[in-house]
Amino acid sequence: MVPGITAAAGCASYAGIPLTHRDFAQSVVFVTGHVQDGSMNLNWRALAQPGQTIVFYMGLLGVDILCSQLIAHGLSAATPAALIQQGTLPQQRVLAGDLASLPELVRAGGVKAPTLIIIGEIVRLRERLKWFEPAV
């Protein structure tokens, strides 16, 4: 952990996912994925934009909602998505899939907080850029 470095930058770096890249994403948006009263009150239309990386803090419990709402508002179900559990720590795990598969990956993986969810074409770079694979 580095004081003053947002979890999005640290976790993305350790997962091998840049937040922006000229070929994949020209902007990044940081959003709270906290579920309140069974829903997420977010501007889904603004979030579901091409060429944008979306980083959800506290999105674990709402992963079904956020994936389905992004699809409903125009992102393809095949949009790459990754969940990072305990990012930057020796116990870090990364589950990568797409908007259609991420909720099931999370359920099957027994994921626990803290987590960060990154959505966008930029996630495709993970396989090429990942460098930190802790021995869990």
Backbone as ProteinMPNN parsed JSONL, in Angstrom:
{"seq_chain_A": "MVPGITAAAGCASYAGIPLTHRDFAQSVVFVTGHVQDGSMNLNWRALAQPGQTIVFYMGLLGVDILCSQLIAHGLSAATPAALIQQGTLPQQRVLAGDLASLPELVRAGGVKAPTLIIIGEIVRLRERLKWFEPAV", "coords_chain_A": {"N_chain_A": [[0.843, -1.179, 0.0], [0.484, 2.193, -0.809], [0.541, 5.314, 0.524], [-1.697, 7.858, -0.481], [-2.039, 6.993, -3.079], [-4.604, 6.142, -5.162], [-6.833, 3.364, -4.841], [-7.724, 2.423, -7.283], [-5.669, 3.009, -9.15], [-3.459, 1.627, -8.045], [-4.423, -1.073, -7.779], [-5.188, -1.65, -10.434], [-2.728, -1.431, -11.742], [-1.216, -3.49, -10.514], [-2.715, -5.625, -11.383], [-2.176, -5.67, -14.034], [-3.625, -4.077, -15.759], [-3.931, -1.316, -17.553], [-5.31, 1.923, -16.941], [-5.93, 3.75, -18.912], [-5.354, 3.836, -22.456], [-4.12, 4.521, -25.621], [-5.227, 2.983, -27.721], [-7.434, 1.7, -26.653], [-8.869, 2.972, -24.492], [-9.765, 6.235, -23.785], [-10.567, 7.685, -21.668], [-11.262, 7.622, -18.132], [-13.439, 6.63, -15.557], [-14.35, 6.971, -12.207], [-16.346, 5.298, -9.938], [-18.759, 4.809, -7.375], [-19.871, 1.675, -6.394], [-21.708, 0.985, -4.58], [-24.473, -0.611, -3.147], [-27.644, 0.528, -2.395], [-30.605, 0.3, -0.673], [-31.261, -1.901, -2.273], [-30.614, -1.165, -4.866], [-28.724, 0.667, -7.399], [-28.164, 3.939, -7.827], [-27.243, 5.359, -10.443], [-25.837, 7.218, -13.212], [-26.362, 5.581, -15.736], [-26.418, 5.735, -18.528], [-24.419, 7.639, -19.083], [-22.232, 6.235, -18.147], [-22.069, 3.991, -19.799], [-20.362, 4.219, -22.171], [-18.475, 4.091, -25.206], [-14.901, 3.55, -25.49], [-14.096, 4.13, -22.921], [-12.956, 3.602, -19.614], [-14.317, 2.061, -16.804], [-14.27, 2.222, -13.366], [-15.278, 0.585, -10.59], [-15.709, 1.134, -7.262], [-16.332, -0.678, -4.283], [-18.179, -2.525, -5.438], [-18.846, -5.184, -5.22], [-21.176, -6.479, -3.98], [-23.104, -5.524, -5.674], [-22.569, -6.493, -8.211], [-24.121, -7.957, -10.065], [-26.168, -6.136, -10.676], [-24.738, -3.893, -11.686], [-23.473, -4.977, -13.964], [-25.693, -5.873, -15.511], [-27.1, -3.456, -15.873], [-25.287, -1.877, -17.319], [-25.175, -3.318, -19.692], [-27.886, -3.1, -20.44], [-27.934, -0.409, -21.014], [-26.429, -0.066, -23.269], [-23.755, -1.097, -23.533], [-21.913, -3.823, -24.87], [-22.585, -7.241, -24.058], [-20.31, -8.671, -24.186], [-18.299, -7.014, -23.379], [-15.177, -6.578, -21.937], [-14.389, -7.367, -18.515], [-13.166, -7.121, -15.183], [-12.587, -8.297, -11.891], [-10.903, -7.368, -9.036], [-9.599, -8.704, -6.223], [-8.496, -7.898, -3.022], [-6.408, -6.241, -3.968], [-3.025, -5.461, -4.771], [-1.974, -6.732, -2.614], [-0.348, -9.63, -1.1], [-2.24, -11.664, -1.293], [-3.724, -11.138, -3.536], [-6.254, -11.575, -6.022], [-7.411, -12.003, -9.336], [-10.249, -11.935, -11.241], [-11.223, -12.41, -14.422], [-13.359, -11.662, -17.117], [-16.247, -11.061, -18.877], [-18.968, -8.669, -19.233], [-21.224, -10.291, -19.268], [-20.373, -12.681, -18.058], [-19.082, -12.071, -15.629], [-20.636, -11.79, -13.133], [-21.262, -14.511, -12.503], [-18.706, -15.64, -12.356], [-17.802, -14.349, -10.075], [-19.605, -15.322, -8.123], [-18.985, -18.094, -8.221], [-16.344, -17.987, -7.486], [-16.181, -17.393, -4.795], [-15.734, -14.815, -3.769], [-14.579, -12.201, -1.663], [-14.776, -9.039, 0.031], [-12.018, -6.739, 0.332], [-12.781, -5.33, -2.882], [-12.334, -4.362, -6.32], [-13.744, -3.309, -9.333], [-13.131, -3.391, -12.747], [-14.072, -2.2, -15.854], [-14.193, -2.415, -19.331], [-12.715, -2.148, -22.638], [-10.025, -2.054, -22.185], [-9.337, -4.017, -20.377], [-8.641, -6.171, -21.867], [-5.908, -6.071, -22.219], [-4.732, -7.238, -20.048], [-3.772, -9.965, -20.098], [-1.443, -9.724, -21.569], [0.026, -7.81, -20.166], [0.113, -8.446, -17.455], [1.964, -8.811, -14.498], [2.235, -9.318, -11.855], [1.749, -12.024, -10.085], [0.704, -13.394, -7.448], [1.702, -16.058, -5.235], [-0.694, -17.855, -4.072]], "CA_chain_A": [[0.0, 0.0, 0.0], [1.221, 3.448, -0.904], [-0.335, 6.421, 0.896], [-1.961, 8.86, -1.505], [-2.322, 6.357, -4.369], [-5.947, 5.589, -5.137], [-6.914, 1.918, -5.04], [-7.891, 2.147, -8.709], [-4.358, 3.025, -9.808], [-2.649, 0.542, -7.51], [-4.982, -2.382, -8.13], [-5.113, -1.819, -11.887], [-1.327, -1.664, -12.082], [-0.829, -4.829, -10.063], [-3.465, -6.608, -12.168], [-1.754, -5.6, -15.423], [-4.676, -3.408, -16.528], [-3.787, 0.141, -17.53], [-6.62, 2.572, -16.912], [-6.125, 4.345, -20.239], [-4.413, 3.422, -23.499], [-4.583, 5.191, -26.843], [-5.972, 2.083, -28.595], [-8.559, 1.072, -25.978], [-9.674, 3.847, -23.629], [-9.243, 7.589, -23.693], [-11.013, 8.289, -20.417], [-11.54, 6.705, -17.033], [-14.44, 7.149, -14.631], [-14.357, 6.293, -10.914], [-17.736, 5.272, -9.505], [-19.078, 3.939, -6.247], [-20.799, 0.617, -6.759], [-22.429, 0.642, -3.347], [-25.905, -0.872, -3.276], [-28.453, 1.15, -1.347], [-32.014, -0.079, -0.838], [-31.384, -2.891, -3.334], [-30.36, -0.634, -6.202], [-27.638, 1.62, -7.585], [-28.691, 5.122, -8.501], [-26.127, 5.903, -11.208], [-26.144, 7.678, -14.558], [-25.934, 4.445, -16.535], [-26.194, 6.178, -19.908], [-23.103, 8.28, -19.134], [-21.208, 5.226, -17.893], [-22.023, 3.02, -20.903], [-19.794, 4.911, -23.34], [-17.29, 3.426, -25.781], [-13.627, 4.229, -25.282], [-14.038, 4.591, -21.535], [-12.763, 2.608, -18.569], [-15.14, 2.324, -15.622], [-13.75, 1.573, -12.167], [-16.28, 0.571, -9.522], [-15.32, 0.86, -5.877], [-17.416, -1.271, -3.479], [-19.192, -3.064, -6.338], [-18.992, -6.627, -5.072], [-22.556, -6.889, -3.743], [-23.944, -5.07, -6.777], [-21.996, -6.879, -9.493], [-25.21, -8.323, -10.987], [-26.853, -4.902, -11.087], [-23.906, -3.043, -12.533], [-23.287, -5.622, -15.266], [-26.941, -5.858, -16.284], [-27.456, -2.089, -16.24], [-24.393, -1.423, -18.385], [-25.659, -3.975, -20.911], [-29.177, -2.49, -20.782], [-27.73, 0.961, -21.487], [-25.709, -0.006, -24.523], [-22.496, -1.821, -23.669], [-22.056, -5.215, -25.277], [-22.394, -8.235, -23.001], [-18.946, -9.173, -24.353], [-17.346, -6.016, -22.908], [-14.302, -7.163, -20.914], [-14.579, -6.923, -17.133], [-12.323, -7.829, -14.222], [-12.727, -7.994, -10.475], [-9.643, -7.54, -8.324], [-9.808, -8.893, -4.787], [-7.305, -7.631, -2.208], [-5.395, -5.751, -4.888], [-1.677, -5.075, -4.347], [-1.56, -7.534, -1.46], [0.101, -10.967, -1.491], [-3.401, -12.52, -1.542], [-4.492, -10.609, -4.662], [-6.831, -12.461, -7.035], [-8.081, -11.291, -10.421], [-11.196, -12.724, -12.022], [-11.464, -11.661, -15.652], [-14.333, -12.218, -18.037], [-16.949, -9.97, -19.546], [-20.157, -8.258, -18.476], [-22.146, -11.422, -19.158], [-19.859, -13.769, -17.222], [-18.482, -11.66, -14.362], [-21.392, -12.15, -11.918], [-21.121, -15.935, -12.187], [-17.328, -15.843, -11.912], [-17.734, -13.861, -8.695], [-20.312, -16.295, -7.274], [-18.233, -19.354, -8.185], [-15.028, -17.758, -6.904], [-16.222, -17.128, -3.356], [-15.05, -13.54, -3.595], [-14.871, -11.397, -0.469], [-14.228, -7.681, 0.002], [-12.227, -5.594, -0.545], [-12.667, -5.577, -4.31], [-12.443, -3.275, -7.278], [-14.182, -3.848, -10.62], [-12.723, -2.577, -13.886], [-14.835, -2.579, -17.037], [-13.848, -1.739, -20.567], [-11.836, -2.861, -23.573], [-8.686, -2.017, -21.622], [-9.107, -5.266, -19.644], [-8.033, -7.12, -22.815], [-4.448, -5.993, -22.124], [-4.259, -7.941, -18.854], [-2.988, -11.165, -20.394], [-0.146, -9.314, -22.087], [0.738, -6.918, -19.257], [0.151, -8.856, -16.047], [3.311, -9.058, -14.012], [2.189, -9.682, -10.446], [0.929, -13.209, -9.847], [1.12, -13.895, -6.133], [1.513, -17.47, -4.919], [-1.734, -17.891, -3.036]], "C_chain_A": [[0.885, 1.237, 0.0], [0.277, 4.581, -0.549], [-0.473, 7.426, -0.244], [-2.223, 8.293, -2.884], [-3.7, 5.727, -4.278], [-5.918, 4.088, -5.413], [-7.041, 1.583, -6.521], [-6.543, 2.083, -9.417], [-3.499, 1.858, -9.335], [-3.136, -0.829, -7.946], [-4.883, -2.649, -9.624], [-3.683, -2.142, -12.303], [-0.895, -3.073, -11.71], [-1.548, -5.928, -10.833], [-3.039, -6.622, -13.631], [-2.793, -4.965, -16.329], [-4.428, -1.903, -16.464], [-5.172, 0.776, -17.53], [-6.956, 3.272, -18.226], [-5.051, 3.809, -21.175], [-4.967, 3.942, -24.81], [-5.43, 4.291, -27.749], [-7.256, 1.536, -27.971], [-9.449, 2.021, -25.193], [-9.004, 5.201, -23.488], [-9.693, 8.309, -22.431], [-11.257, 7.201, -19.385], [-12.488, 7.405, -16.068], [-14.389, 6.308, -13.358], [-15.754, 6.426, -10.319], [-17.876, 4.415, -8.254], [-20.119, 2.922, -6.703], [-21.612, 0.161, -5.571], [-23.915, 0.476, -3.616], [-26.622, -0.246, -2.094], [-29.911, 0.864, -1.643], [-32.208, -0.999, -2.035], [-31.116, -2.377, -4.737], [-29.125, 0.265, -6.2], [-28.208, 2.773, -8.395], [-27.55, 5.83, -9.216], [-26.61, 6.371, -12.58], [-25.606, 6.636, -15.537], [-25.631, 4.839, -17.974], [-24.807, 6.815, -20.05], [-21.977, 7.266, -18.933], [-21.01, 4.29, -19.084], [-21.562, 3.686, -22.197], [-18.612, 4.123, -23.897], [-16.028, 4.237, -25.48], [-13.417, 4.74, -23.874], [-13.789, 3.402, -20.61], [-13.612, 3.019, -17.382], [-14.54, 1.536, -14.46], [-14.802, 1.712, -11.076], [-15.608, 0.227, -8.202], [-16.544, 0.252, -5.194], [-18.529, -1.863, -4.345], [-19.479, -4.539, -6.174], [-20.453, -7.058, -4.919], [-23.488, -6.495, -4.883], [-23.459, -5.498, -8.142], [-23.077, -7.275, -10.504], [-25.887, -7.079, -11.546], [-25.986, -4.113, -12.044], [-23.672, -3.668, -13.897], [-24.559, -5.556, -16.105], [-27.337, -4.451, -16.71], [-26.551, -1.54, -17.346], [-24.786, -2.053, -19.72], [-26.96, -3.33, -21.367], [-29.023, -1.088, -21.357], [-26.724, 1.063, -22.638], [-24.365, -0.685, -24.635], [-22.78, -3.264, -24.075], [-21.855, -6.132, -24.074], [-20.98, -8.807, -23.044], [-17.888, -8.146, -23.94], [-16.485, -6.632, -21.801], [-14.509, -6.531, -19.535], [-13.682, -7.755, -16.219], [-12.649, -7.373, -12.814], [-11.39, -8.31, -9.817], [-9.959, -7.601, -6.838], [-8.487, -8.695, -4.079], [-6.128, -7.181, -3.068], [-4.162, -5.197, -4.196], [-1.17, -5.875, -3.147], [-1.096, -8.919, -1.917], [-1.045, -11.926, -1.815], [-4.224, -12.086, -2.758], [-4.98, -11.725, -5.581], [-7.483, -11.582, -8.083], [-8.967, -12.284, -11.148], [-11.539, -11.905, -13.25], [-12.432, -12.416, -16.547], [-14.932, -11.089, -18.846], [-18.204, -9.643, -18.748], [-21.139, -9.408, -18.294], [-21.679, -12.459, -18.146], [-19.374, -13.352, -15.837], [-19.321, -12.019, -13.131], [-21.252, -13.621, -11.524], [-19.705, -16.266, -11.742], [-17.167, -15.446, -10.448], [-18.412, -14.854, -7.748], [-19.5, -17.582, -7.116], [-16.901, -19.199, -7.476], [-15.019, -17.488, -5.426], [-15.526, -15.832, -2.983], [-15.521, -12.82, -2.34], [-14.215, -10.029, -0.63], [-12.866, -7.674, 0.69], [-11.998, -5.963, -2.017], [-12.759, -4.274, -5.092], [-12.832, -3.925, -8.599], [-13.778, -2.866, -11.716], [-13.425, -3.109, -15.126], [-14.386, -1.751, -18.222], [-12.884, -2.556, -21.399], [-10.404, -2.961, -23.054], [-8.323, -3.314, -20.885], [-8.455, -6.314, -20.552], [-6.504, -7.135, -22.718], [-3.884, -6.791, -20.955], [-3.369, -9.131, -19.181], [-1.589, -10.815, -20.881], [0.686, -8.551, -21.047], [0.815, -7.377, -17.803], [1.575, -9.248, -15.654], [3.312, -9.562, -12.581], [1.217, -10.84, -10.266], [1.364, -13.812, -8.52], [0.867, -15.405, -5.986], [0.543, -17.551, -3.757], [-1.887, -19.275, -2.488]], "O_chain_A": [[1.889, 1.313, 0.708], [-0.706, 4.795, -1.258], [0.51, 7.795, -0.887], [-2.597, 9.041, -3.788], [-3.944, 4.877, -3.422], [-5.055, 3.608, -6.148], [-6.518, 0.562, -6.968], [-6.313, 1.173, -10.214], [-2.877, 1.177, -10.15], [-2.354, -1.65, -8.425], [-4.531, -3.755, -10.035], [-3.458, -3.03, -13.126], [-0.274, -3.768, -12.515], [-1.044, -7.047, -10.926], [-3.48, -7.481, -14.395], [-2.851, -5.266, -17.521], [-4.685, -1.278, -15.435], [-6.112, 0.199, -18.077], [-8.123, 3.373, -18.605], [-3.98, 3.386, -20.74], [-6.163, 3.815, -25.076], [-6.278, 4.8, -28.482], [-8.086, 0.966, -28.68], [-10.672, 1.884, -25.228], [-7.833, 5.3, -23.121], [-9.247, 9.424, -22.158], [-11.433, 6.028, -19.714], [-12.363, 8.6, -15.799], [-14.384, 5.079, -13.421], [-16.286, 7.531, -10.207], [-17.183, 3.409, -8.102], [-21.123, 3.277, -7.321], [-22.147, -0.947, -5.57], [-24.539, 1.332, -4.243], [-26.254, -0.463, -0.94], [-30.398, 1.151, -2.737], [-33.212, -0.891, -2.739], [-31.368, -3.089, -5.709], [-28.563, 0.579, -5.151], [-28.677, 2.587, -9.518], [-26.959, 6.771, -8.686], [-27.673, 5.959, -13.044], [-24.522, 6.799, -16.096], [-24.684, 4.327, -18.571], [-24.103, 6.557, -21.026], [-20.89, 7.425, -19.49], [-19.89, 3.847, -19.342], [-22.289, 3.708, -23.19], [-17.833, 3.551, -23.134], [-16.086, 5.444, -25.249], [-12.648, 5.677, -23.655], [-14.35, 2.324, -20.809], [-13.627, 4.188, -16.997], [-14.329, 0.328, -14.563], [-15.168, 2.821, -10.688], [-15.014, -0.84, -8.051], [-17.674, 0.632, -5.499], [-19.706, -1.715, -4.015], [-20.284, -5.094, -6.922], [-20.916, -7.923, -5.664], [-24.558, -7.085, -5.034], [-23.888, -4.931, -9.147], [-22.954, -6.956, -11.687], [-26.145, -6.988, -12.746], [-26.451, -3.705, -13.108], [-23.673, -2.955, -14.9], [-24.503, -5.216, -17.287], [-27.861, -4.272, -17.809], [-27.02, -0.809, -18.219], [-24.735, -1.395, -20.759], [-27.123, -3.041, -22.552], [-29.885, -0.626, -22.105], [-26.23, 2.148, -22.944], [-23.863, -0.841, -25.748], [-23.782, -3.847, -23.659], [-21.057, -5.839, -23.184], [-20.504, -9.363, -22.054], [-16.697, -8.386, -24.134], [-17.023, -7.155, -20.825], [-14.766, -5.333, -19.411], [-13.468, -8.944, -16.456], [-12.949, -6.203, -12.58], [-10.822, -9.384, -10.018], [-10.518, -6.662, -6.27], [-7.47, -9.257, -4.485], [-5.007, -7.668, -2.92], [-4.258, -4.543, -3.158], [-0.029, -5.69, -2.723], [-1.427, -9.336, -3.027], [-0.843, -12.902, -2.538], [-5.312, -12.616, -2.984], [-4.257, -12.674, -5.884], [-8.045, -10.535, -7.761], [-8.51, -13.329, -11.611], [-12.091, -10.812, -13.128], [-12.34, -13.632, -16.714], [-14.219, -10.268, -19.425], [-18.474, -10.259, -17.718], [-21.815, -9.487, -17.268], [-22.5, -13.055, -17.449], [-19.264, -14.199, -14.95], [-18.759, -12.517, -12.155], [-21.137, -13.938, -10.34], [-19.517, -17.088, -10.845], [-16.482, -16.122, -9.681], [-17.865, -15.188, -6.697], [-19.349, -18.096, -6.008], [-16.377, -20.165, -6.923], [-13.945, -17.362, -4.838], [-14.807, -15.771, -1.986], [-16.705, -12.832, -2.003], [-13.22, -9.885, -1.341], [-12.597, -8.522, 1.541], [-11.144, -6.787, -2.346], [-13.199, -3.242, -4.585], [-12.305, -4.982, -8.947], [-14.046, -1.668, -11.625], [-13.383, -4.304, -15.417], [-14.221, -0.535, -18.123], [-12.308, -3.535, -20.924], [-9.659, -3.859, -23.448], [-7.148, -3.667, -20.781], [-7.796, -7.235, -20.068], [-5.875, -8.122, -23.1], [-2.673, -7.0, -20.883], [-2.303, -9.279, -18.583], [-0.644, -11.559, -20.617], [1.914, -8.639, -21.052], [1.514, -6.759, -17.0], [2.28, -9.929, -16.399], [4.287, -10.169, -12.139], [0.002, -10.648, -10.292], [2.277, -14.636, -8.47], [-0.081, -15.941, -6.56], [0.915, -17.341, -2.603], [-2.715, -19.502, -1.606]]}, "name": "protein", "num_of_chains": 1, "seq": "MVPGITAAAGCASYAGIPLTHRDFAQSVVFVTGHVQDGSMNLNWRALAQPGQTIVFYMGLLGVDILCSQLIAHGLSAATPAALIQQGTLPQQRVLAGDLASLPELVRAGGVKAPTLIIIGEIVRLRERLKWFEPAV"}
